[in-house]
Short mmCIF file of C-alpha atoms and ligand atoms in Angstrom, two decimals:
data_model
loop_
_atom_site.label_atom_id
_atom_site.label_comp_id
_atom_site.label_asym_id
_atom_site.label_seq_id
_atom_site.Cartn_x
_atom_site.Cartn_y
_atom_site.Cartn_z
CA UNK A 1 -32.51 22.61 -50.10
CA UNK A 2 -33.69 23.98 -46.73
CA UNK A 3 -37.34 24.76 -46.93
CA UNK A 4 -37.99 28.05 -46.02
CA UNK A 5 -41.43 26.86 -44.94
CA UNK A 6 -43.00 22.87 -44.19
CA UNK A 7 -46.88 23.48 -43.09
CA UNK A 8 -47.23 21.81 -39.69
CA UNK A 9 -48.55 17.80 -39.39
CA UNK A 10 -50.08 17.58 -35.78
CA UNK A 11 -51.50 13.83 -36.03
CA UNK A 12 -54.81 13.56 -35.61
CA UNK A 13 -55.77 15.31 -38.83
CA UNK A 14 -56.53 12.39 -40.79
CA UNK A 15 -58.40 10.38 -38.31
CA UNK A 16 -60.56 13.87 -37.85
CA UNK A 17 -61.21 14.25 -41.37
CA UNK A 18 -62.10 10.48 -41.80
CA UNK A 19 -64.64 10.77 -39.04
CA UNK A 20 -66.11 13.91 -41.25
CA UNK A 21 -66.96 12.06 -44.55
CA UNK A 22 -68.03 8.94 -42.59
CA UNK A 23 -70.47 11.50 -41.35
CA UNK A 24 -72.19 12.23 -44.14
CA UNK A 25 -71.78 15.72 -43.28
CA UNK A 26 -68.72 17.80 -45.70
CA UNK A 27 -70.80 20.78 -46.33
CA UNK A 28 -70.26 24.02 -43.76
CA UNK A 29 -70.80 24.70 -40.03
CA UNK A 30 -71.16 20.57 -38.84
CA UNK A 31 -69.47 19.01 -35.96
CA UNK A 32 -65.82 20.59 -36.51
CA UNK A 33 -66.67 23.55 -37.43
CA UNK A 34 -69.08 23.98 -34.51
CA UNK A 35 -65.90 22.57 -32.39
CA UNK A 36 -63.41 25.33 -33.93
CA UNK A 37 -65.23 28.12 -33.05
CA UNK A 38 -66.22 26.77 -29.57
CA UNK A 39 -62.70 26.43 -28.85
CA UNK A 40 -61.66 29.75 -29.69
CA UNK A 41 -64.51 30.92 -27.95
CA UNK A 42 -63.11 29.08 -24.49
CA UNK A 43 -59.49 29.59 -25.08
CA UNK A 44 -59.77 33.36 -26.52
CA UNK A 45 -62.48 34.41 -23.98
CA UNK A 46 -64.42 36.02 -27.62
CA UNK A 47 -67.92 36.15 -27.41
CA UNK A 48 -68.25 34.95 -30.95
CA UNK A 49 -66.09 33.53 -33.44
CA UNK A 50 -67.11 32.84 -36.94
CA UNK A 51 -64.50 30.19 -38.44
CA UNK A 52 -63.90 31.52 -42.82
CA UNK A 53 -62.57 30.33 -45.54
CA UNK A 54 -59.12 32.92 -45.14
CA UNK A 55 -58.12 35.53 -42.85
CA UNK A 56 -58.34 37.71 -46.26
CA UNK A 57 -62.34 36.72 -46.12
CA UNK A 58 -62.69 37.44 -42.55
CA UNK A 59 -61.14 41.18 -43.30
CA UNK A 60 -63.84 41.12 -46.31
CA UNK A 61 -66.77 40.26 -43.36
CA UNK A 62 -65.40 43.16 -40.96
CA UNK A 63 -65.24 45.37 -43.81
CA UNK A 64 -69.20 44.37 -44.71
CA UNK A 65 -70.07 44.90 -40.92
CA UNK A 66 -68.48 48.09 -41.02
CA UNK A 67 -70.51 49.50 -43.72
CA UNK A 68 -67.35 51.03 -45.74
CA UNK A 69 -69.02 53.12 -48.44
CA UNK A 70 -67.05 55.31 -50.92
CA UNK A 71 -64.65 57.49 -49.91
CA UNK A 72 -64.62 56.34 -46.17
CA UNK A 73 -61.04 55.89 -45.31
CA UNK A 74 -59.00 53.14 -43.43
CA UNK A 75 -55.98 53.88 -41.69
CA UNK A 76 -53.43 50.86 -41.45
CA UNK A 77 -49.49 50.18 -41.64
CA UNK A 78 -48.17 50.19 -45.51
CA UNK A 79 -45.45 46.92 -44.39
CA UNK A 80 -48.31 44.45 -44.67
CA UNK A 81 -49.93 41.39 -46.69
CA UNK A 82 -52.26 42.93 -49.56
CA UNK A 83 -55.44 41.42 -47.78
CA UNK A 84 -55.73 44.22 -45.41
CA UNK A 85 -55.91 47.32 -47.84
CA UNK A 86 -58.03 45.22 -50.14
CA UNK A 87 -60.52 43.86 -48.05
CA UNK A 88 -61.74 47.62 -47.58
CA UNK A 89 -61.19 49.33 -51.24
CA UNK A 90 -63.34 46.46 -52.31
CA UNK A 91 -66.11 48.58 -50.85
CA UNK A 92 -64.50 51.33 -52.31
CA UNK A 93 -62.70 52.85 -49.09
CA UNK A 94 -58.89 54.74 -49.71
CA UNK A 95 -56.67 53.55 -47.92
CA UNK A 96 -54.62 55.65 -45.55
CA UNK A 97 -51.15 54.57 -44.67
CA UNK A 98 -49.30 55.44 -41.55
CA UNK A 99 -45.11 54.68 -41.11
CA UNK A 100 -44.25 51.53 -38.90
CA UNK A 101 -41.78 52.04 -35.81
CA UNK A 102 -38.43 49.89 -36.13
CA UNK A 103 -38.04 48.19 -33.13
CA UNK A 104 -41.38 45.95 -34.01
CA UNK A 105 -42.12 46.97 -37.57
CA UNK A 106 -45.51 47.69 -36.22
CA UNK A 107 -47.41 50.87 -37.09
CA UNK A 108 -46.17 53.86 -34.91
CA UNK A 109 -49.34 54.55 -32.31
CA UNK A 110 -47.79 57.66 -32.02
CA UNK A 111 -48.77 58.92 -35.37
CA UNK A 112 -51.80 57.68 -36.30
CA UNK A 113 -53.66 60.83 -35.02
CA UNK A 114 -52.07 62.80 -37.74
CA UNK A 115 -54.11 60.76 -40.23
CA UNK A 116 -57.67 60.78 -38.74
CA UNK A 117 -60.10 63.04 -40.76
CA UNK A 118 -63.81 63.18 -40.88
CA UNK A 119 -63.82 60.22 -43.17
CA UNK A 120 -61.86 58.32 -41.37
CA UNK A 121 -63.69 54.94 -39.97
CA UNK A 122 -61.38 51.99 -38.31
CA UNK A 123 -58.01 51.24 -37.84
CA UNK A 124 -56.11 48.35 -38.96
CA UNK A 125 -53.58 47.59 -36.92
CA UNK A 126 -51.34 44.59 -37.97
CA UNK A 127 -49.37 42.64 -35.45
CA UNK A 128 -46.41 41.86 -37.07
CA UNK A 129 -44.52 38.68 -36.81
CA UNK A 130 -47.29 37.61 -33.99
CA UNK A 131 -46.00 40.17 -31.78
CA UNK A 132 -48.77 42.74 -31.03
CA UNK A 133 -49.28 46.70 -31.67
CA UNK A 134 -49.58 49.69 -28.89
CA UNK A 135 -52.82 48.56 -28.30
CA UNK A 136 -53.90 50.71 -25.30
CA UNK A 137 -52.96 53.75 -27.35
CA UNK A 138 -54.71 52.50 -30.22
CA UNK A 139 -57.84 51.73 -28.51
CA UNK A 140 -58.14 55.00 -26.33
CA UNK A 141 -57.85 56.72 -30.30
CA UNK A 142 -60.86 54.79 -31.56
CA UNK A 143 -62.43 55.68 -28.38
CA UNK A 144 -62.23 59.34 -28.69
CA UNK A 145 -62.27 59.61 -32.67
CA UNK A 146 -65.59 56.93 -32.62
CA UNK A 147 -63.05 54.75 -34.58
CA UNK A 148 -64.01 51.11 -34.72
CA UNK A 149 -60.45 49.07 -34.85
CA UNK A 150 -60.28 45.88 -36.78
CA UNK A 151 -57.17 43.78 -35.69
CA UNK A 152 -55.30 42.04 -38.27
CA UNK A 153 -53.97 39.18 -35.99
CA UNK A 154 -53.44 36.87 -39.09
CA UNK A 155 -49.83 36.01 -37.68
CA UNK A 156 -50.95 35.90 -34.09
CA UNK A 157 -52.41 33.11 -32.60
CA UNK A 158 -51.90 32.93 -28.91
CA UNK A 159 -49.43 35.90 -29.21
CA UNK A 160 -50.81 38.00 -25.95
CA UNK A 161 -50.79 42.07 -25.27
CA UNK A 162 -51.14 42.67 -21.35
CA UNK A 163 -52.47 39.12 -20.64
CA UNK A 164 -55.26 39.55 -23.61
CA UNK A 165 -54.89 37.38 -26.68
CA UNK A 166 -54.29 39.14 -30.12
CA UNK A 167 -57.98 39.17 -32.22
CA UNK A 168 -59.94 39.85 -28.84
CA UNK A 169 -58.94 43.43 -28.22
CA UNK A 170 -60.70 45.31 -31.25
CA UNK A 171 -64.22 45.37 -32.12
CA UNK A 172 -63.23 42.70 -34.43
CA UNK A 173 -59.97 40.51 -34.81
CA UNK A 174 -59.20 38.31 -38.25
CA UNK A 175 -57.14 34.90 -38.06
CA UNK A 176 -55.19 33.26 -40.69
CA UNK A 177 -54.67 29.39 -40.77
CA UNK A 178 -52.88 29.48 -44.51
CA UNK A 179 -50.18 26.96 -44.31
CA UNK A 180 -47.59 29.26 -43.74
CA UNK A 181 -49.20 30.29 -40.57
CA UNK A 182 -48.25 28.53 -37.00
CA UNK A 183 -51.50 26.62 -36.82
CA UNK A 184 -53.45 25.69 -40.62
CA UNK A 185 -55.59 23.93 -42.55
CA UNK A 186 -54.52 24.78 -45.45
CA UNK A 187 -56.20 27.79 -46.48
CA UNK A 188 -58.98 28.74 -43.70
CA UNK A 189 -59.30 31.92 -41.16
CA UNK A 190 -61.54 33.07 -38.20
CA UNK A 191 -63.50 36.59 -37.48
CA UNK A 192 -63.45 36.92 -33.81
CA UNK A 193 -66.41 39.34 -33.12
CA UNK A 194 -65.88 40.94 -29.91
CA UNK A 195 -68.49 43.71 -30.24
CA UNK A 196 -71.92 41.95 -29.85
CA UNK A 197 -73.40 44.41 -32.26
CA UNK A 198 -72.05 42.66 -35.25
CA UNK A 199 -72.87 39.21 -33.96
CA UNK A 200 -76.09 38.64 -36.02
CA UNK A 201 -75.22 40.33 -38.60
CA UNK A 202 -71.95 38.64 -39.31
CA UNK A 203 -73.58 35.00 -39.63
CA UNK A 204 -75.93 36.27 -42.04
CA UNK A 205 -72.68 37.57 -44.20
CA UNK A 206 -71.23 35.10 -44.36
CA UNK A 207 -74.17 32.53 -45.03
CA UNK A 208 -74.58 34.26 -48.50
CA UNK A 209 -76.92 36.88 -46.82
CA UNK A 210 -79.32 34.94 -45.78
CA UNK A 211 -80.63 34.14 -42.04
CA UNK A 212 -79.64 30.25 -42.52
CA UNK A 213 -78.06 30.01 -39.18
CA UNK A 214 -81.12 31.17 -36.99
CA UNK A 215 -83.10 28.32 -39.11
CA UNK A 216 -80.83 25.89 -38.31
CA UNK A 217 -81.08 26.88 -33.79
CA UNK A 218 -84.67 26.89 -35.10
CA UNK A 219 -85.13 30.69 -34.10
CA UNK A 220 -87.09 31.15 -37.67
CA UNK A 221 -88.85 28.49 -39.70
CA UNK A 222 -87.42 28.95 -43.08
CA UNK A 223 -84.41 31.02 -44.29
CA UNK A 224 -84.62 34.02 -46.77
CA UNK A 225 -82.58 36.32 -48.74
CA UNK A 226 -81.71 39.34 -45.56
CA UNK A 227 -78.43 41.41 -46.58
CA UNK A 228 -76.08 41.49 -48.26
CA UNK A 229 -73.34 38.80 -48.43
CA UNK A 230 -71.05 35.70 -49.92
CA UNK A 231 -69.74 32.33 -49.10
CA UNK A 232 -67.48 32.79 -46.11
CA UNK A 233 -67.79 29.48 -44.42
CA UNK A 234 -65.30 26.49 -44.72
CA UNK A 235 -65.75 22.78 -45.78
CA UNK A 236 -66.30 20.43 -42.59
CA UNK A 237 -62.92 18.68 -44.53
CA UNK A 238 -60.63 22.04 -43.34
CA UNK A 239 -62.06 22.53 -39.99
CA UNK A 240 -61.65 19.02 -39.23
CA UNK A 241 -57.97 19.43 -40.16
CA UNK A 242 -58.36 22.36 -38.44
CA UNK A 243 -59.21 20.81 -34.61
CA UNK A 244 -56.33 18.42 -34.45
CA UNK A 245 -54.38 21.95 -34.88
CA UNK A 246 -55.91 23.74 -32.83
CA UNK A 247 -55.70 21.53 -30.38
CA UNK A 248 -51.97 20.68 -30.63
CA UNK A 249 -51.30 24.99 -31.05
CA UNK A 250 -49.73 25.21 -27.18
CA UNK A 251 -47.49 22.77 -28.77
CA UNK A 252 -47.03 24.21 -31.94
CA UNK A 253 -46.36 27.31 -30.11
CA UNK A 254 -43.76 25.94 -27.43
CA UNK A 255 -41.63 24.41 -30.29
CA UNK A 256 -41.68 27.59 -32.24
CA UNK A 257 -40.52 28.97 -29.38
CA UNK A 258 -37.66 27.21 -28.71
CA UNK A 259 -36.50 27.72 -32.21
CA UNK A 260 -36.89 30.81 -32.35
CA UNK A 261 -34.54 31.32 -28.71
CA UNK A 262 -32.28 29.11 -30.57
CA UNK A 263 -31.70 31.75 -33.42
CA UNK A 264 -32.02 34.68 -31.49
CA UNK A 265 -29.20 33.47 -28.88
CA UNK A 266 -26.82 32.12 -31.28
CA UNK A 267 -27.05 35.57 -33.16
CA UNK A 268 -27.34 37.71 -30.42
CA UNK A 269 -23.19 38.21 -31.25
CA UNK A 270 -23.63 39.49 -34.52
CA UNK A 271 -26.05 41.80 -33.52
CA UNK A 272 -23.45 43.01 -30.86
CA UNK A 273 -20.91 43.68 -33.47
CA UNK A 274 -23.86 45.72 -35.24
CA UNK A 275 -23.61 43.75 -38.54
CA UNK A 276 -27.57 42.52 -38.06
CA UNK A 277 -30.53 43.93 -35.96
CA UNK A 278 -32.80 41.26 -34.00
CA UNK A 279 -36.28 41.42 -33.63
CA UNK A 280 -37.47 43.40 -30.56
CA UNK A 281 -40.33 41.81 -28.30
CA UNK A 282 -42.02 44.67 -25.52
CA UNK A 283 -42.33 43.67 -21.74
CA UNK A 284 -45.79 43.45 -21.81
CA UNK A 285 -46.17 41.03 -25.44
CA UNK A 286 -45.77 37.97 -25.46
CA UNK A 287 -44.88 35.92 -29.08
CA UNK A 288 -45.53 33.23 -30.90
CA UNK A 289 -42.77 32.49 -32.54
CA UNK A 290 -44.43 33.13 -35.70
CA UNK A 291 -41.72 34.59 -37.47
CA UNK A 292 -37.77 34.63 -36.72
CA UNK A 293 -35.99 38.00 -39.36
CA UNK A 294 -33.43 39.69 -39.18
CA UNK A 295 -32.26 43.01 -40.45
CA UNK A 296 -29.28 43.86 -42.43
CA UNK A 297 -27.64 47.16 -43.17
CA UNK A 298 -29.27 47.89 -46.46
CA UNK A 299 -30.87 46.24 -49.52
CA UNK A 300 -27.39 45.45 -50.95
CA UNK A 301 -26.22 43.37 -48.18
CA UNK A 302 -29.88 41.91 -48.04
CA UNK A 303 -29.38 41.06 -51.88
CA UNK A 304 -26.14 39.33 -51.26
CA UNK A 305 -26.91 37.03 -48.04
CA UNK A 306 -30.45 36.12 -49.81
CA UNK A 307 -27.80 34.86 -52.60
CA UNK A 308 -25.37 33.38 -50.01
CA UNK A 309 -28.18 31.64 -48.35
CA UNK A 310 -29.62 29.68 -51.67
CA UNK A 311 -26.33 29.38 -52.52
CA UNK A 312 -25.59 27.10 -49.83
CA UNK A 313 -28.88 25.45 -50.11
CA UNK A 314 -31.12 27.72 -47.56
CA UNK A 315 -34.23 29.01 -48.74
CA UNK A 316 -34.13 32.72 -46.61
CA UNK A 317 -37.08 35.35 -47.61
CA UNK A 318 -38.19 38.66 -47.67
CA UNK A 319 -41.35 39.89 -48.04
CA UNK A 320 -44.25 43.28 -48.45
CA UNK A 321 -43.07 45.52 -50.97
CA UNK A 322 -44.63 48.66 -49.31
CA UNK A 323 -48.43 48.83 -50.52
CA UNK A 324 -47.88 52.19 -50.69
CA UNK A 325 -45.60 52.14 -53.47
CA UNK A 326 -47.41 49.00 -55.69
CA UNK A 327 -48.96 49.67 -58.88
CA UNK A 328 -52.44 49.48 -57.08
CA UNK A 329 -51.76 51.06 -53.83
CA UNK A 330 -50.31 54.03 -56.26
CA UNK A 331 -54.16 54.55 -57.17
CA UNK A 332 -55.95 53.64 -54.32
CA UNK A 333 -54.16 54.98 -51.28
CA UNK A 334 -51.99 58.15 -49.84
CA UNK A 335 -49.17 57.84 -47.42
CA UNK A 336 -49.76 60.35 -44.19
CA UNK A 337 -46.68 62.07 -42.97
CA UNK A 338 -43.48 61.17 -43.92
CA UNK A 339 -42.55 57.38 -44.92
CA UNK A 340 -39.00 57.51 -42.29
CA UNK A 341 -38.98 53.85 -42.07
CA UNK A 342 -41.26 51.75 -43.98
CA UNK A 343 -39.55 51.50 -46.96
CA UNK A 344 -35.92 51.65 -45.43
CA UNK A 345 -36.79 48.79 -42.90
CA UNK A 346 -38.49 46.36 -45.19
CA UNK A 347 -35.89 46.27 -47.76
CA UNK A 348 -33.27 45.43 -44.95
CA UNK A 349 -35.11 42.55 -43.73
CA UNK A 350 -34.98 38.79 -43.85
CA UNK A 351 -37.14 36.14 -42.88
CA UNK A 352 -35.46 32.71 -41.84
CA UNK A 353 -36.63 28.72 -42.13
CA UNK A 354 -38.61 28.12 -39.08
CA UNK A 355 -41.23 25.54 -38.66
CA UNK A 356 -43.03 23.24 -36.35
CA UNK A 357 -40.02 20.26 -35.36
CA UNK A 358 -37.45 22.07 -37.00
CA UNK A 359 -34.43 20.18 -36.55
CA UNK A 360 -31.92 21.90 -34.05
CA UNK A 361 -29.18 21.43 -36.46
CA UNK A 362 -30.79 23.15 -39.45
CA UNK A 363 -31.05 25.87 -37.30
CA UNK A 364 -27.20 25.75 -36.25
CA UNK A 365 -26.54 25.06 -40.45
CA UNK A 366 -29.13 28.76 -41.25
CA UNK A 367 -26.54 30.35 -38.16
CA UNK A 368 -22.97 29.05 -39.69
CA UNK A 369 -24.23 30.44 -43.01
CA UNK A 370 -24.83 33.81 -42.21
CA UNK A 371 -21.71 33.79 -39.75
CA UNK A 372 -19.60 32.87 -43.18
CA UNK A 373 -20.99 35.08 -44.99
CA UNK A 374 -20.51 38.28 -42.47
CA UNK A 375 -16.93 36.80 -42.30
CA UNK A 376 -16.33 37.42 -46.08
CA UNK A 377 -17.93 41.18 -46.60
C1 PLP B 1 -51.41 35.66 -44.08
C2 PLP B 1 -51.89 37.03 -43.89
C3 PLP B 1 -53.14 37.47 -44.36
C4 PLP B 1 -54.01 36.64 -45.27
O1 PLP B 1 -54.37 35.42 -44.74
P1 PLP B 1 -55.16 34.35 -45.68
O2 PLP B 1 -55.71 33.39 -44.68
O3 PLP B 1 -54.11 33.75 -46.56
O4 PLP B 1 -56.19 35.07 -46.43
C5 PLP B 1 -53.56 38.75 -44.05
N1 PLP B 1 -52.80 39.58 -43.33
C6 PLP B 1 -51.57 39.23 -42.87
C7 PLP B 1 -50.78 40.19 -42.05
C8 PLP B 1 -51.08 37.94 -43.16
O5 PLP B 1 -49.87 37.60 -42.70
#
């Protein structure tokens, strides 16, 4: 069988996490941890960045920061991972969905105005596939509406909008390095904090509310219970796992890349015959190769290749049932305006393999699978 997924080996990872339990030192925020964050910090141009156990914890820390009460309510794209609504109705917000355009199967900019009431307190936009939202029309929204806009950037590492990396363009930005991400350790994520207001505040969250860090830069001389707040911060084994990614992710990133051209030529005929759409990248994004779909006419035909696919040994899948339509989003959450093309898009699509060193000829075998099959319906 074709894997679908294989989590990225870099090299280094085991020598890094050797070095940390010869350390002595396995607990939170030691050497690698320190060395994570610095280099996002120096690559990202963020003034802070707090590495966390999951992207799904770093929405949970911008949620905190936020102060969502009851009844405050979050506008965000219905086509995404169940992290993003949750994080906020954990603190009791409704959720506010708002349709996704089809060329990116991002949320539509253009609508999003629609949805703002007097509750109303961020945004969520969610760059799909590592391929970022409208963000200037985004951010002029928040402006005006006093909107803060978290960015959901768990798919975009290195992924730029207008020469700005994805995570550093709202007040806050959330990272996932899960395994099926491009760079991982695992299960681990990062809050980029580009606001300085939430700077202190955000270390105390996630240092189970207390002010631990500004004991340990020896700014106080003994910690205490200050806010409120859990245990956000990863194992010196992850982030040292973590740093031989991050430092191979140009890599990582290239060789995506050139997978991902791969597929995207080779299908670019089908795509003229209009028996698939191909994913759409703006002039002013660039990608990461985090993701390689494509789209087929309906559900059916998605049904039927998915089949063809394992079939012939080639693990192809879909994913996001609209939140808006799951047995919790049902309760928790109200579509704005009219849902055109969240539903109809997501059941048409299809993710395929792609991985760090994915071989060039499991690519060509994923191709001459789906040309077969479109030569038999
Ligand atoms: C993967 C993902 C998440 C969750 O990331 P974890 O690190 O697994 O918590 C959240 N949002 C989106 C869009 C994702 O793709």
């Amino acid at each position: 069988m074709l894997n679908f997924n294989v989590p990225a080996i870099v090299g280094n990872e085991e020598d890094y996490i050797k070095e940390s339990f010869s350390s002595g030192h396995l607990s939170g925020d030691g050497k690698f941890t320190r060395l994570c964050a610095n280099w996002f910090e120096r690559t990202f141009d963020v003034k802070k960045t707090l590495i966390t156990t999951s992207c799904t914890h770093a929405l949970e820390m911008a949620a905190i920061l936020l102060d969502i009460q009851q009844g405050d309510e979050i506008i965000m794209p219905s086509y995404t991972f169940v992290s993003t609504a949750n994080a906020f109705v954990l603190r009791g917000a409704k959720i506010v969905f708002v349709d996704i355009r089809p060329d990116t199967m991002n949320i539509n900019e253009n609508l999003i105005e629609d949805a703002i009431t007097d509750k109303t307190k961020a945004i969520v936009p969610v760059h799909y596939a590592g391929v970022a939202c409208d963000m200037d029309k985004i951010l002029d929204l928040a402006n005006r509406y006093n909107l803060a806009v978290v960015e959901d950037a768990a798919q975009g590492i290195l992924s730029e909008y207008k020469g700005r990396k994805l995570g550093t363009l709202g007040h806050l930005g959330c990272l996932s390095f899960h395994e099926t991400k491009n760079v991982h350790c695992g299960e681990g994520g990062a809050l980029l904090i580009n606001d300085e207001t939430f700077m202190e505040r955000a270390e105390i969250i996630r240092e189970k509310g207390t002010n631990r860090s500004k004991f340990f830069r020896g700014q106080v001389d003994k910690y205490t219970w200050v806010d409120v707040g859990s245990s956000y911060l990863p194992s010196e084994l992850n982030t040292a796992f973590l740093m031989a990614q991050l430092e191979a992710s140009e890599l990582i990133t290239s060789n995506r890349l050139v997978s991902w051209n791969l597929y995207f030529n080779l299908l670019q005929p089908l795509s003229e015959l209009n028996l698939i759409d191909l994913p759409v990248i703006p002039l002013d994004r660039t990608h990461n190769a985090h993701m390689f779909y494509i789209k087929v006419r309906d559900l059916e035909i998605r049904t039927e290749l998915l089949n063809f696919l394992r079939k012939h040994e080639i693990m192809a899948v879909f994913h996001y049932v609209p939140l808006h339509s799951s047995e919790a989003g049902i309760k928790r959450s109200l579509f704005s305006g009219k849902d055109v093309y969240t539903t109809r898009e997501s059941e048409r699509l299809i993710r395929l393999p792609l991985y760090f060193n994915m071989k060039e000829s499991d690519i060509n075998k994923v191709v001459d699978c789906i040309y077969k099959f479109f030569s038999t319906v």
